[in-house]
mmCIF file of C-alpha atoms in Angstrom:
data_model
loop_
_atom_site.group_PDB
_atom_site.id
_atom_site.type_symbol
_atom_site.label_atom_id
_atom_site.label_comp_id
_atom_site.label_asym_id
_atom_site.label_seq_id
_atom_site.Cartn_x
_atom_site.Cartn_y
_atom_site.Cartn_z
ATOM 1 C CA MET A 147 -54.472 46.251 98.836
ATOM 2 C CA ALA A 148 -54.552 42.599 97.709
ATOM 3 C CA GLY A 149 -55.451 39.960 99.938
ATOM 4 C CA GLN A 150 -56.970 42.862 102.646
ATOM 5 C CA LYS A 151 -60.598 42.271 103.724
ATOM 6 C CA GLU A 152 -63.059 44.044 102.328
ATOM 7 C CA GLN A 153 -64.635 46.737 104.089
ATOM 8 C CA ARG A 154 -68.253 47.311 103.702
ATOM 9 C CA VAL A 155 -70.988 49.534 105.892
ATOM 10 C CA GLU A 156 -74.290 48.007 105.429
ATOM 11 C CA ALA A 157 -76.215 50.891 106.171
ATOM 12 C CA VAL A 158 -74.681 52.849 103.199
ATOM 13 C CA GLU A 159 -75.044 50.217 100.932
ATOM 14 C CA ARG A 160 -78.660 49.738 101.573
ATOM 15 C CA ALA A 161 -79.121 53.710 101.493
ATOM 16 C CA LEU A 162 -77.161 53.376 97.856
ATOM 17 C CA SER A 163 -79.409 50.614 96.497
ATOM 18 C CA ILE A 164 -82.389 52.677 96.928
ATOM 19 C CA LEU A 165 -81.053 55.398 94.721
ATOM 20 C CA ASP A 166 -80.096 52.541 92.447
ATOM 21 C CA ALA A 167 -83.922 51.609 92.066
ATOM 22 C CA PHE A 168 -84.470 54.464 89.848
ATOM 23 C CA ASP A 169 -84.218 54.321 86.056
ATOM 24 C CA ASP A 170 -85.056 56.406 83.041
ATOM 25 C CA ALA A 171 -88.497 54.374 82.651
ATOM 26 C CA ASP A 172 -89.396 54.833 86.152
ATOM 27 C CA PRO A 173 -88.007 58.045 87.547
ATOM 28 C CA ARG A 174 -90.529 58.053 90.409
ATOM 29 C CA LEU A 175 -91.268 54.755 92.393
ATOM 30 C CA THR A 176 -93.742 54.082 95.543
ATOM 31 C CA LEU A 177 -92.794 52.673 98.507
ATOM 32 C CA ASN A 178 -93.744 49.341 97.812
ATOM 33 C CA GLU A 179 -92.486 49.649 94.655
ATOM 34 C CA LEU A 180 -88.967 50.583 96.208
ATOM 35 C CA ALA A 181 -89.206 47.577 98.319
ATOM 36 C CA GLN A 182 -89.607 45.258 95.132
ATOM 37 C CA ARG A 183 -86.758 46.276 93.631
ATOM 38 C CA THR A 184 -84.412 46.645 96.430
ATOM 39 C CA GLY A 185 -85.331 43.619 98.609
ATOM 40 C CA LEU A 186 -85.506 45.927 101.751
ATOM 41 C CA TYR A 187 -88.352 46.157 103.877
ATOM 42 C CA PRO A 188 -90.482 49.214 103.902
ATOM 43 C CA SER A 189 -89.590 50.494 107.405
ATOM 44 C CA THR A 190 -85.808 50.327 106.556
ATOM 45 C CA ILE A 191 -86.655 52.434 103.313
ATOM 46 C CA LEU A 192 -88.582 55.217 105.080
ATOM 47 C CA ARG A 193 -85.500 55.302 107.677
ATOM 48 C CA LEU A 194 -82.757 55.467 105.216
ATOM 49 C CA ALA A 195 -84.986 57.913 103.090
ATOM 50 C CA ALA A 196 -85.155 60.380 105.801
ATOM 51 C CA SER A 197 -81.601 60.892 105.808
ATOM 52 C CA LEU A 198 -81.426 61.047 101.993
ATOM 53 C CA GLU A 199 -83.878 63.585 102.013
ATOM 54 C CA ARG A 200 -82.033 65.277 104.532
ATOM 55 C CA PHE A 201 -79.148 65.723 102.290
ATOM 56 C CA GLY A 202 -81.217 66.585 99.112
ATOM 57 C CA TYR A 203 -80.276 62.803 97.565
ATOM 58 C CA LEU A 204 -84.178 61.671 97.822
ATOM 59 C CA PHE A 205 -87.399 63.745 97.378
ATOM 60 C CA ARG A 206 -90.809 62.563 98.345
ATOM 61 C CA GLU A 207 -93.600 64.246 96.691
ATOM 62 C CA ALA A 208 -96.890 65.300 98.002
ATOM 63 C CA ASP A 209 -98.523 61.675 96.718
ATOM 64 C CA GLY A 210 -96.134 59.706 98.851
ATOM 65 C CA ARG A 211 -93.915 58.903 95.531
ATOM 66 C CA PHE A 212 -90.305 59.143 95.703
ATOM 67 C CA ARG A 213 -87.808 60.739 92.995
ATOM 68 C CA LEU A 214 -84.373 61.646 93.146
ATOM 69 C CA GLY A 215 -83.266 64.690 94.880
ATOM 70 C CA SER A 216 -81.175 67.846 93.559
ATOM 71 C CA SER A 217 -77.879 66.983 95.168
ATOM 72 C CA LEU A 218 -77.472 63.957 92.614
ATOM 73 C CA TYR A 219 -77.742 66.664 89.718
ATOM 74 C CA ARG A 220 -74.991 68.807 91.345
ATOM 75 C CA LEU A 221 -72.637 65.980 91.668
ATOM 76 C CA GLY A 222 -73.537 64.726 88.283
ATOM 77 C CA ASN A 223 -72.342 68.240 86.860
ATOM 78 C CA GLN A 224 -69.004 67.945 89.325
ATOM 79 C CA TYR A 225 -68.592 64.692 87.908
ATOM 80 C CA GLN A 226 -68.990 65.751 84.150
ATOM 81 C CA ARG A 227 -66.340 68.768 84.695
ATOM 82 C CA ALA A 228 -63.572 66.109 86.351
ATOM 83 C CA PHE A 229 -64.242 63.050 83.865
ATOM 84 C CA ASN A 230 -61.506 61.937 82.162
ATOM 85 C CA LEU A 231 -62.127 58.402 80.214
ATOM 86 C CA ALA A 232 -58.053 58.086 80.229
ATOM 87 C CA ASP A 233 -58.385 57.712 84.076
ATOM 88 C CA TYR A 234 -60.546 54.549 83.708
ATOM 89 C CA VAL A 235 -59.250 52.845 80.735
ATOM 90 C CA ARG A 236 -55.561 53.482 81.108
ATOM 91 C CA PRO A 237 -55.155 51.278 84.282
ATOM 92 C CA THR A 238 -57.485 48.448 83.121
ATOM 93 C CA LEU A 239 -54.918 47.887 79.830
ATOM 94 C CA ARG A 240 -52.274 47.881 82.123
ATOM 95 C CA GLU A 241 -53.909 45.312 84.272
ATOM 96 C CA LEU A 242 -54.762 43.092 81.190
ATOM 97 C CA VAL A 243 -51.220 43.420 79.900
ATOM 98 C CA ASP A 244 -49.891 42.462 83.225
ATOM 99 C CA SER A 245 -52.389 39.607 83.273
ATOM 100 C CA THR A 246 -52.064 38.005 79.962
ATOM 101 C CA GLN A 247 -48.246 39.372 78.508
ATOM 102 C CA GLU A 248 -50.277 40.663 75.348
ATOM 103 C CA THR A 249 -50.980 43.930 74.053
ATOM 104 C CA ALA A 250 -54.360 45.668 75.095
ATOM 105 C CA ALA A 251 -56.268 48.608 73.053
ATOM 106 C CA PHE A 252 -59.346 50.499 73.421
ATOM 107 C CA TYR A 253 -61.174 51.667 70.461
ATOM 108 C CA ILE A 254 -64.034 54.042 69.944
ATOM 109 C CA LYS A 255 -66.167 53.975 66.703
ATOM 110 C CA ASP A 256 -65.849 56.903 64.514
ATOM 111 C CA GLY A 257 -68.348 57.087 61.485
ATOM 112 C CA ASP A 258 -66.872 54.218 59.166
ATOM 113 C CA ARG A 259 -63.817 53.896 61.130
ATOM 114 C CA ARG A 260 -62.680 52.501 64.246
ATOM 115 C CA ILE A 261 -59.845 55.000 66.573
ATOM 116 C CA CYS A 262 -57.368 53.437 68.548
ATOM 117 C CA LEU A 263 -57.669 55.728 71.754
ATOM 118 C CA TYR A 264 -55.692 54.077 74.180
ATOM 119 C CA ARG A 265 -53.271 51.189 74.061
ATOM 120 C CA HIS A 266 -50.993 49.760 76.225
ATOM 121 C CA HIS A 267 -47.962 47.358 74.718
ATOM 122 C CA ALA A 268 -46.966 44.286 75.955
ATOM 123 C CA GLU A 269 -43.008 43.753 76.992
ATOM 124 C CA ARG A 270 -42.523 41.288 74.426
ATOM 125 C CA ILE A 271 -39.763 41.221 71.779
ATOM 126 C CA PHE A 272 -42.343 39.854 69.003
ATOM 127 C CA ARG A 273 -45.540 41.902 69.825
ATOM 128 C CA HIS A 274 -48.174 44.042 67.860
ATOM 129 C CA TYR A 275 -47.726 47.627 67.697
ATOM 130 C CA LEU A 276 -49.975 50.266 66.796
ATOM 131 C CA GLU A 277 -49.998 53.743 67.759
ATOM 132 C CA GLU A 278 -52.448 55.363 69.696
ATOM 133 C CA GLY A 279 -55.016 57.475 67.224
ATOM 134 C CA ALA A 280 -54.683 55.136 64.264
ATOM 135 C CA ALA A 281 -57.620 54.743 62.261
ATOM 136 C CA LEU A 282 -58.659 51.250 60.907
ATOM 137 C CA PRO A 283 -61.462 49.921 58.999
ATOM 138 C CA LEU A 284 -64.806 48.460 60.544
ATOM 139 C CA ASP A 285 -65.164 45.329 58.226
ATOM 140 C CA LYS A 286 -62.206 43.405 59.874
ATOM 141 C CA GLY A 287 -60.640 42.452 63.541
ATOM 142 C CA ALA A 288 -62.422 41.883 66.705
ATOM 143 C CA THR A 289 -62.952 45.167 68.119
ATOM 144 C CA ALA A 290 -64.298 46.258 64.855
ATOM 145 C CA ARG A 291 -66.915 43.615 64.987
ATOM 146 C CA ILE A 292 -67.683 44.405 68.397
ATOM 147 C CA LEU A 293 -68.015 48.202 67.772
ATOM 148 C CA VAL A 294 -70.338 47.563 64.643
ATOM 149 C CA ALA A 295 -72.627 44.720 66.612
ATOM 150 C CA PHE A 296 -73.238 46.855 69.734
ATOM 151 C CA SER A 297 -73.908 49.997 67.435
ATOM 152 C CA GLY A 298 -76.985 47.943 66.292
ATOM 153 C CA GLU A 299 -76.223 46.548 62.925
ATOM 154 C CA PRO A 300 -78.531 43.961 62.010
ATOM 155 C CA GLY A 301 -78.013 40.584 60.789
ATOM 156 C CA PRO A 302 -77.686 36.823 62.142
ATOM 157 C CA PHE A 303 -73.513 37.637 62.063
ATOM 158 C CA TYR A 304 -74.109 40.665 64.359
ATOM 159 C CA ASP A 305 -76.827 38.912 66.406
ATOM 160 C CA ASP A 306 -74.374 36.205 67.111
ATOM 161 C CA ILE A 307 -71.811 38.639 68.564
ATOM 162 C CA ARG A 308 -74.144 40.264 70.594
ATOM 163 C CA ASN A 309 -75.542 37.281 72.038
ATOM 164 C CA LYS A 310 -72.150 36.030 73.149
ATOM 165 C CA GLY A 311 -70.581 39.049 74.085
ATOM 166 C CA TYR A 312 -67.489 38.626 72.381
ATOM 167 C CA TYR A 313 -65.548 37.955 69.033
ATOM 168 C CA ILE A 314 -62.348 36.265 68.443
ATOM 169 C CA SER A 315 -60.570 36.840 64.885
ATOM 170 C CA LEU A 316 -57.971 34.746 63.522
ATOM 171 C CA GLY A 317 -55.938 36.692 61.172
ATOM 172 C CA GLU A 318 -58.513 38.707 59.874
ATOM 173 C CA ARG A 319 -56.535 41.805 59.462
ATOM 174 C CA ASP A 320 -53.177 40.409 59.698
ATOM 175 C CA PRO A 321 -52.491 37.028 59.088
ATOM 176 C CA ASP A 322 -49.805 36.995 61.806
ATOM 177 C CA THR A 323 -52.235 37.922 64.532
ATOM 178 C CA GLY A 324 -55.371 37.343 66.219
ATOM 179 C CA ALA A 325 -57.665 38.956 68.517
ATOM 180 C CA ILE A 326 -60.350 39.285 71.019
ATOM 181 C CA GLY A 327 -62.750 41.932 71.152
ATOM 182 C CA VAL A 328 -65.297 42.566 74.061
ATOM 183 C CA PRO A 329 -67.808 45.469 74.566
ATOM 184 C CA VAL A 330 -67.351 48.587 77.490
ATOM 185 C CA PHE A 331 -70.872 50.175 78.311
ATOM 186 C CA GLY A 332 -71.270 53.202 80.261
ATOM 187 C CA VAL A 333 -74.309 55.165 81.668
ATOM 188 C CA GLY A 334 -77.806 53.851 80.707
ATOM 189 C CA ASN A 335 -75.457 50.560 79.205
ATOM 190 C CA ALA A 336 -74.708 52.792 76.231
ATOM 191 C CA LEU A 337 -71.655 51.553 74.411
ATOM 192 C CA VAL A 338 -68.765 53.468 75.101
ATOM 193 C CA GLY A 339 -66.277 51.585 72.935
ATOM 194 C CA ALA A 340 -64.424 48.239 72.707
ATOM 195 C CA ILE A 341 -61.363 46.856 74.662
ATOM 196 C CA GLY A 342 -59.364 44.039 73.319
ATOM 197 C CA LEU A 343 -56.026 41.909 73.285
ATOM 198 C CA THR A 344 -53.683 41.152 70.229
ATOM 199 C CA VAL A 345 -51.971 37.968 70.153
ATOM 200 C CA GLN A 346 -49.289 36.670 67.758
ATOM 201 C CA MET A 347 -51.086 33.587 66.005
ATOM 202 C CA GLN A 348 -48.603 30.815 67.391
ATOM 203 C CA ARG A 349 -49.280 32.050 70.909
ATOM 204 C CA PHE A 350 -53.205 32.040 70.170
ATOM 205 C CA THR A 351 -53.962 28.312 70.839
ATOM 206 C CA PRO A 352 -57.321 27.407 71.964
ATOM 207 C CA ASP A 353 -56.401 27.156 75.696
ATOM 208 C CA ALA A 354 -54.955 30.861 75.180
ATOM 209 C CA GLN A 355 -58.276 32.092 73.561
ATOM 210 C CA SER A 356 -60.252 30.350 76.642
ATOM 211 C CA SER A 357 -57.808 31.961 79.479
ATOM 212 C CA HIS A 358 -57.525 35.390 77.726
ATOM 213 C CA LEU A 359 -61.339 35.896 76.940
ATOM 214 C CA SER A 360 -62.060 35.081 80.626
ATOM 215 C CA VAL A 361 -59.751 38.104 81.648
ATOM 216 C CA LEU A 362 -61.115 40.012 79.362
ATOM 217 C CA THR A 363 -64.625 40.027 79.975
ATOM 218 C CA GLN A 364 -63.799 40.295 83.420
ATOM 219 C CA ALA A 365 -61.813 43.698 82.803
ATOM 220 C CA ALA A 366 -64.274 44.702 80.892
ATOM 221 C CA ALA A 367 -67.686 44.409 82.952
ATOM 222 C CA GLU A 368 -65.540 45.955 85.721
ATOM 223 C CA LEU A 369 -64.502 49.011 83.804
ATOM 224 C CA SER A 370 -68.385 49.586 82.715
ATOM 225 C CA ARG A 371 -69.312 49.378 86.210
ATOM 226 C CA LYS A 372 -66.837 51.946 86.925
ATOM 227 C CA LEU A 373 -68.330 53.854 83.812
ATOM 228 C CA GLY A 374 -71.791 53.720 85.192
ATOM 229 C CA ALA A 375 -73.424 50.902 83.394
ATOM 230 C CA HIS A 376 -75.574 48.488 85.233
ATOM 231 C CA GLU A 377 -75.949 44.537 84.879
ATOM 232 C CA PRO A 378 -76.993 42.600 83.113
ATOM 233 C CA LEU A 379 -74.625 43.981 80.236
ATOM 234 C CA VAL A 380 -74.306 41.211 77.691
ATOM 235 C CA ARG A 381 -74.632 37.516 78.024
ATOM 236 C CA SER A 382 -71.875 35.404 79.636
ATOM 237 C CA ALA A 383 -69.244 34.607 77.612
ATOM 238 C CA ARG A 384 -69.037 31.218 76.491
ATOM 239 C CA ARG A 385 -66.618 29.196 74.581
#
């Protein structure tokens, strides 16, 4: 609830920080490495590790190194069976529209085109309208540029987009509309899609661009975290 004090359990967060310390490059860690990555005392890690081991979330090998336990595999399978991207994206789009009063959409890359997977329309008489499932080219538009850039397209133009972490288009696809696009990441910081706002050019002033960019960047970062990404995602957006 808005305004309600955030509830936190320090011991639980410390235990979760131990699990978060592992990654694809380092699936096994020593006690000292865990201490360096979490900032916790080795004695604290050992106490928490004992509980994590009992519930199968951590395993200590014969040489003393730790690795993730089998309970996480079980939970991962359960998560995959229950996962529905729309459950995460649609609320984000709705919140963006509430905050900006502009139309928000989520796109994915499909070969040489982008697909409007989810969309939430602003309640305006004059607004940009596009159906979910519509296919658009990848050579124009804010989310198109984002999808291409963060799919690894080489070149100074896309290097600049990756460095900034966003792209603003001014009438690229439609001379009457502008747009802002930012990337959304998932597990392993892999690109999931692009989220964007579409605005009529008469409302897309420099102040509006700056304000919308701030809201959109925060929303994309929060959505990425919910989808399993880890910071840093991209460099902070600056104009």
